[in-house]
Amino acid sequence: MLDVREDLTPMMAQYTDLCEAHDDALVLFQVGDFYEAFCAAAETVARVCEVTLTKREDSTGRYPMAGVPIDNAASYVERLLDAGYRVALADQVQPAEEASGLVDRAVTQLVTPGTLVDDAYLEGSTANYLAALVREAAGTEATYGLALVDVSTGECLVTSGSRATVSEELERRSPAELLTGPELDDVGVDLVPEAMHTSYDPSVFEHDTARARLRRYARPDAVLADDAEVRATGAVLAYAEYTQGGDHLDYVSRVTRFDARESMRLDATALASLELFESRSRSGHTLMETLDETACALGRRRLEAWLRRPTVDRHEAEARLDAVEALSREGVVRETLHDRLREVYDLERLVGRVSRGRANARDLRSLATTLAVVPDLREALAALDHDSARLADLTDRLDDCGDVRSLVEEAIVPDPPQEVTDGGVVREGFDAELDDIRATEREGREWVSQLEATERERTGIDSLEVGYTQVHGYYIEVTNPNLERVPEDYTRRQTLKNSERFYTPELKRREDEILSASERADALEYEVFCEVRASVADEGERLQALADVLAELDVLVAFATIAVDRDYVRPTFGAEAIEIEAGRHPVVERTTEFVPNGIDFSQGDVALITGPNMSGKSTYMRQVALTCVMAQAGSFVPASRASLRVVDRVFTRVGASDDIAGGQSTFMREMAELTDILHAATDRSLVLLDEVGRGTATTDGLAIARATTEFIHDEVGASTLFATHYHELTGLEAEYDGVFTLHFTADRDADGVTFLHRVAEGPSSSSYGVEVARLAGVPDRVVERARALVEAAERDEATERDPDTADSSRHAATNGEHVRTSTDADSAEKAFSKPRQTSGGRAKSAPLPDPSRDSHGDPNHVVGGVLADIERLDVARTTPMDALSLLHELQRRLDDADQET
Ligand code: ADP
Ligand code: MG
């Protein structure tokens, strides 16, 4: 940018050097109380931060300049990060008064989205990850290594696996910044498009370099599984060190390897469509918000982690549930625990700051306050009569770190100032030397405070005053009329309009004594403070272990509170099939009078759900998935009974036309996602298909929906909920043992159509569309006519196939190997009696609607064509006006045909 270095002032040359050394970042350069940027960078800062672009003028020229106040830098830095910049903070690292010429400056911190440490930038409830991804090609299969570090807490997580596994993990963790190994270059961009993509010195990805670095944090062979993990971890730590000023990160005390398969797999689509953390509708709530009754940030982050990664280890889930159950029985204990946990500060991040040497005295007091809570928690837990092994274990691990707490409480004053260098931080009685100096200072000040009285007496000047200014120090002020009474030993210091100011040799001596004592005391205090902070840092590991216990306890208490307040029930695991009685949607029920609905997968693996729009199909399917997610996170669930089995993965696919909020409503995407399911689902998976196949014409849409259902039934065996507007699909029930049908209906009240939101067995009536039209107030004549047409269509079909298809079980037998025995058919007939009467076995032999069927001449064909059009019509999505004009058109066609004969 400024190429003629010799022509610059020393300061500008220093700035230019720093910019070159950090050419991937915007350098903010401390000049006094401001961070400044110059030239092109100044324009960026001015634009993004909305600050004025000014000019710096020196002997060498004029340069654009923009600055932000250091006091308030965080908010500006945040804007720059949001706009996609990394920010290098170049601070003065030498006190201005010590510098002979140019003040030394160095980049003390590189602020990037993935390496934030300041609370000012961080959200309390989510971890902020920096990720590194590498690929190791071994044979034909490539292994990907993924390491994640949260620089604010020191958490470091590592895993490896196939591309699919690792990319799913990336989606789940959604890191703010991603480093990729040199062999991957652009891959990261597709994997987590929302993360900042950073390329960093390729050498840190080299195996030996990575291993050497990792050794300073953990024993690589004991912790990590393979080379991919070693390289990813080495690289992520290298970059994290670099952003924090280049040093070893002491507070990264735990490098934890995890296996991505230990948790229920939820990919980005599932997370989004189940609205776990982000709502699709603007006003809506998420599951996270709904369940967040935690008391502290530690608990909030743990809750988020548990929901994002529900366990697939049944024993782990049961252990949590035992604890929740025990806590749910004792309201008083629960409230005590919750109240005390509210006083817990964000211990993980506090310890992070302590270890980085960035904690101030207030942080240490916050840490002590947090520790003071621990004995009360132990006491409350001791009062609880329980047989939960998990609670017992947590109680055991509640280390109150009493030594750390007394150190802080003895060393640091209760309400310390923000700054740690200006004194007022260390408590009296903690350090003898410091107390001595402070005593000298105090004595001096006392002497001065007496001085006014003694001098008034000595001189007889009643108006004499003693005061202090920053610039001139202590003075004795005498008004002009009294000047002749001033004693010999007064020396003039300053002349004002109506008075003179003096000092005496003794006052001067005292002043020097006070000032030097005060300065020495401040310096010594800072030293003492740093020692205390270092001793606390030495206990970092214990403190982090405590944070872990507090986090878990907080979530368990929150789960118990919710379980009681919202009438949740403890789920059981180990069932052959998922069975939920009177289940509710945990989020929707908070704002709506909710109608409970059950599901019973012991009837079969695949439930086909029909019913008009807005009748509750999507809500119903999601509530089943959410129930499984909650149970495997360790929470009770909204139902009267839930007998579950561990689900390894939840798939959700929302048909393109329903996914308006997603914005990407292409049929192609829908099919690509469907492909994933058909490949990856297992018989332990839960699959939600919401109106899949809707994004294309009826014929092939129905064909795809049907083929999908058959495939899931025959090959996958996943518990599947399939909401479909293809009424024809419900006929599969008769053909396949494992397929059953459910439907939702609508009713009318004074205000028009109401949906009962109640699920019932069997398919919905084929004329439900006409029903909805009636309920919506379409004129009787139209409704009557439509109903007659539907009936005619059904009669027509019945006669068409009468000769050999009257017996549905025989038909099924001819149609495939999935034969319903006649007893099955009988009981099914009873269970589904009402709706089945209208639809009968029609769907299974009904030809797919054929839009090419046309009407020339033959009235039978005209009728057929009209029927086909009615069948194709999506009544629930048709406005009364459209319905009327269509009916008019149909009538005209029928009339024309009548006249021809
Ligand atoms: P569909 O998928 O059949 O079009 P939705 O599941 O989207 O219907 O539900 C439509 C509306 O009905 C939603 O606003 C939802 O809040 C409400 N709803 C759904 N199920 C229930 C229920 N069981 N009890 C009460 N309201 C419900
Ligand atoms: Mg829906």
PDB file of C-alpha atoms in Angstrom, residues 780-879:
ATOM      1  CA  ASP A 780     -74.327 -25.988  -1.371  1.00  0.00           C
ATOM      2  CA  ARG A 781     -75.014 -26.508  -5.023  1.00  0.00           C
ATOM      3  CA  VAL A 782     -71.341 -26.705  -5.835  1.00  0.00           C
ATOM      4  CA  VAL A 783     -70.631 -28.987  -2.914  1.00  0.00           C
ATOM      5  CA  GLU A 784     -73.501 -31.307  -3.802  1.00  0.00           C
ATOM      6  CA  ARG A 785     -72.377 -31.508  -7.358  1.00  0.00           C
ATOM      7  CA  ALA A 786     -68.755 -32.172  -6.376  1.00  0.00           C
ATOM      8  CA  ARG A 787     -69.808 -34.866  -3.974  1.00  0.00           C
ATOM      9  CA  ALA A 788     -71.918 -36.490  -6.653  1.00  0.00           C
ATOM     10  CA  LEU A 789     -68.962 -36.409  -8.986  1.00  0.00           C
ATOM     11  CA  VAL A 790     -66.691 -38.076  -6.452  1.00  0.00           C
ATOM     12  CA  GLU A 791     -69.284 -40.721  -5.777  1.00  0.00           C
ATOM     13  CA  ALA A 792     -69.764 -41.277  -9.452  1.00  0.00           C
ATOM     14  CA  ALA A 793     -66.045 -41.645  -9.838  1.00  0.00           C
ATOM     15  CA  GLU A 794     -65.906 -44.233  -7.114  1.00  0.00           C
ATOM     16  CA  ARG A 795     -68.899 -46.158  -8.534  1.00  0.00           C
ATOM     17  CA  ASP A 796     -67.314 -45.974 -11.892  1.00  0.00           C
ATOM     18  CA  GLU A 797     -64.068 -47.430 -10.640  1.00  0.00           C
ATOM     19  CA  ALA A 798     -65.870 -50.078  -8.617  1.00  0.00           C
ATOM     20  CA  THR A 799     -67.761 -51.341 -11.660  1.00  0.00           C
ATOM     21  CA  GLU A 800     -64.655 -51.150 -13.790  1.00  0.00           C
ATOM     22  CA  ARG A 801     -62.805 -53.556 -11.550  1.00  0.00           C
ATOM     23  CA  ASP A 802     -65.733 -55.506 -10.082  1.00  0.00           C
ATOM     24  CA  PRO A 803     -65.327 -58.781 -11.953  1.00  0.00           C
ATOM     25  CA  ASP A 804     -61.990 -59.787 -10.416  1.00  0.00           C
ATOM     26  CA  THR A 805     -61.077 -57.246  -7.749  1.00  0.00           C
ATOM     27  CA  ALA A 806     -63.976 -57.322  -5.351  1.00  0.00           C
ATOM     28  CA  ASP A 807     -62.019 -59.392  -2.869  1.00  0.00           C
ATOM     29  CA  SER A 808     -59.235 -57.254  -1.562  1.00  0.00           C
ATOM     30  CA  SER A 809     -57.150 -60.020  -0.038  1.00  0.00           C
ATOM     31  CA  ARG A 810     -57.161 -61.948  -3.266  1.00  0.00           C
ATOM     32  CA  HIS A 811     -56.138 -58.868  -5.071  1.00  0.00           C
ATOM     33  CA  ALA A 812     -53.277 -58.306  -2.685  1.00  0.00           C
ATOM     34  CA  ALA A 813     -52.144 -61.839  -3.198  1.00  0.00           C
ATOM     35  CA  THR A 814     -51.959 -61.368  -6.914  1.00  0.00           C
ATOM     36  CA  ASN A 815     -50.150 -58.124  -6.499  1.00  0.00           C
ATOM     37  CA  GLY A 816     -47.078 -59.139  -4.572  1.00  0.00           C
ATOM     38  CA  GLU A 817     -45.700 -61.424  -1.936  1.00  0.00           C
ATOM     39  CA  HIS A 818     -46.875 -59.308   1.004  1.00  0.00           C
ATOM     40  CA  VAL A 819     -50.110 -61.095   1.708  1.00  0.00           C
ATOM     41  CA  ARG A 820     -52.425 -59.973   4.429  1.00  0.00           C
ATOM     42  CA  THR A 821     -54.069 -62.922   6.039  1.00  0.00           C
ATOM     43  CA  SER A 822     -57.801 -62.620   6.172  1.00  0.00           C
ATOM     44  CA  THR A 823     -57.763 -62.194   9.969  1.00  0.00           C
ATOM     45  CA  ASP A 824     -55.432 -59.234   9.532  1.00  0.00           C
ATOM     46  CA  ALA A 825     -57.758 -57.796   7.003  1.00  0.00           C
ATOM     47  CA  ASP A 826     -60.738 -58.340   9.262  1.00  0.00           C
ATOM     48  CA  SER A 827     -59.248 -56.630  12.265  1.00  0.00           C
ATOM     49  CA  ALA A 828     -57.906 -53.872  10.118  1.00  0.00           C
ATOM     50  CA  GLU A 829     -61.360 -53.493   8.681  1.00  0.00           C
ATOM     51  CA  LYS A 830     -62.784 -52.963  12.135  1.00  0.00           C
ATOM     52  CA  ALA A 831     -60.094 -50.583  13.270  1.00  0.00           C
ATOM     53  CA  PHE A 832     -60.400 -48.442  10.215  1.00  0.00           C
ATOM     54  CA  SER A 833     -64.067 -48.950   9.690  1.00  0.00           C
ATOM     55  CA  LYS A 834     -65.307 -45.476   8.991  1.00  0.00           C
ATOM     56  CA  PRO A 835     -62.778 -44.095   6.603  1.00  0.00           C
ATOM     57  CA  ARG A 836     -62.242 -47.379   4.862  1.00  0.00           C
ATOM     58  CA  GLN A 837     -65.825 -47.501   3.779  1.00  0.00           C
ATOM     59  CA  THR A 838     -65.361 -44.513   1.590  1.00  0.00           C
ATOM     60  CA  SER A 839     -62.029 -45.444   0.186  1.00  0.00           C
ATOM     61  CA  GLY A 840     -62.323 -49.214   0.316  1.00  0.00           C
ATOM     62  CA  GLY A 841     -59.530 -50.982  -1.465  1.00  0.00           C
ATOM     63  CA  ARG A 842     -59.824 -48.457  -4.208  1.00  0.00           C
ATOM     64  CA  ALA A 843     -56.375 -47.009  -4.107  1.00  0.00           C
ATOM     65  CA  LYS A 844     -54.481 -50.198  -4.481  1.00  0.00           C
ATOM     66  CA  SER A 845     -55.943 -51.017  -7.831  1.00  0.00           C
ATOM     67  CA  ALA A 846     -56.590 -47.485  -8.957  1.00  0.00           C
ATOM     68  CA  PRO A 847     -54.486 -46.619 -11.913  1.00  0.00           C
ATOM     69  CA  LEU A 848     -52.299 -43.595 -11.447  1.00  0.00           C
ATOM     70  CA  PRO A 849     -54.303 -40.612 -12.657  1.00  0.00           C
ATOM     71  CA  ASP A 850     -53.520 -40.261 -16.284  1.00  0.00           C
ATOM     72  CA  PRO A 851     -53.664 -36.704 -17.514  1.00  0.00           C
ATOM     73  CA  SER A 852     -53.467 -37.909 -21.112  1.00  0.00           C
ATOM     74  CA  ARG A 853     -56.789 -39.658 -20.819  1.00  0.00           C
ATOM     75  CA  ASP A 854     -59.018 -37.584 -23.046  1.00  0.00           C
ATOM     76  CA  SER A 855     -62.605 -37.179 -23.939  1.00  0.00           C
ATOM     77  CA  HIS A 856     -63.203 -37.121 -27.660  1.00  0.00           C
ATOM     78  CA  GLY A 857     -66.769 -38.081 -28.348  1.00  0.00           C
ATOM     79  CA  ASP A 858     -67.478 -40.964 -26.040  1.00  0.00           C
ATOM     80  CA  PRO A 859     -69.441 -39.721 -22.988  1.00  0.00           C
ATOM     81  CA  ASN A 860     -67.748 -42.377 -20.841  1.00  0.00           C
ATOM     82  CA  HIS A 861     -64.428 -40.862 -21.712  1.00  0.00           C
ATOM     83  CA  VAL A 862     -65.739 -37.403 -20.999  1.00  0.00           C
ATOM     84  CA  VAL A 863     -66.818 -38.537 -17.562  1.00  0.00           C
ATOM     85  CA  GLY A 864     -63.457 -40.239 -17.087  1.00  0.00           C
ATOM     86  CA  GLY A 865     -61.629 -37.071 -18.055  1.00  0.00           C
ATOM     87  CA  VAL A 866     -63.718 -34.984 -15.693  1.00  0.00           C
ATOM     88  CA  LEU A 867     -63.073 -37.447 -12.905  1.00  0.00           C
ATOM     89  CA  ALA A 868     -59.386 -37.457 -13.575  1.00  0.00           C
ATOM     90  CA  ASP A 869     -59.375 -33.671 -13.353  1.00  0.00           C
ATOM     91  CA  ILE A 870     -61.225 -33.770 -10.065  1.00  0.00           C
ATOM     92  CA  GLU A 871     -58.845 -36.341  -8.765  1.00  0.00           C
ATOM     93  CA  ARG A 872     -55.848 -34.272  -9.700  1.00  0.00           C
ATOM     94  CA  LEU A 873     -57.273 -31.230  -8.014  1.00  0.00           C
ATOM     95  CA  ASP A 874     -55.661 -30.308  -4.712  1.00  0.00           C
ATOM     96  CA  VAL A 875     -58.894 -29.199  -3.105  1.00  0.00           C
ATOM     97  CA  ALA A 876     -57.310 -27.914   0.056  1.00  0.00           C
ATOM     98  CA  ARG A 877     -55.250 -25.507  -1.989  1.00  0.00           C
ATOM     99  CA  THR A 878     -58.035 -24.381  -4.283  1.00  0.00           C
ATOM    100  CA  THR A 879     -59.791 -21.105  -3.641  1.00  0.00           C
TER     101      THR A 879
END
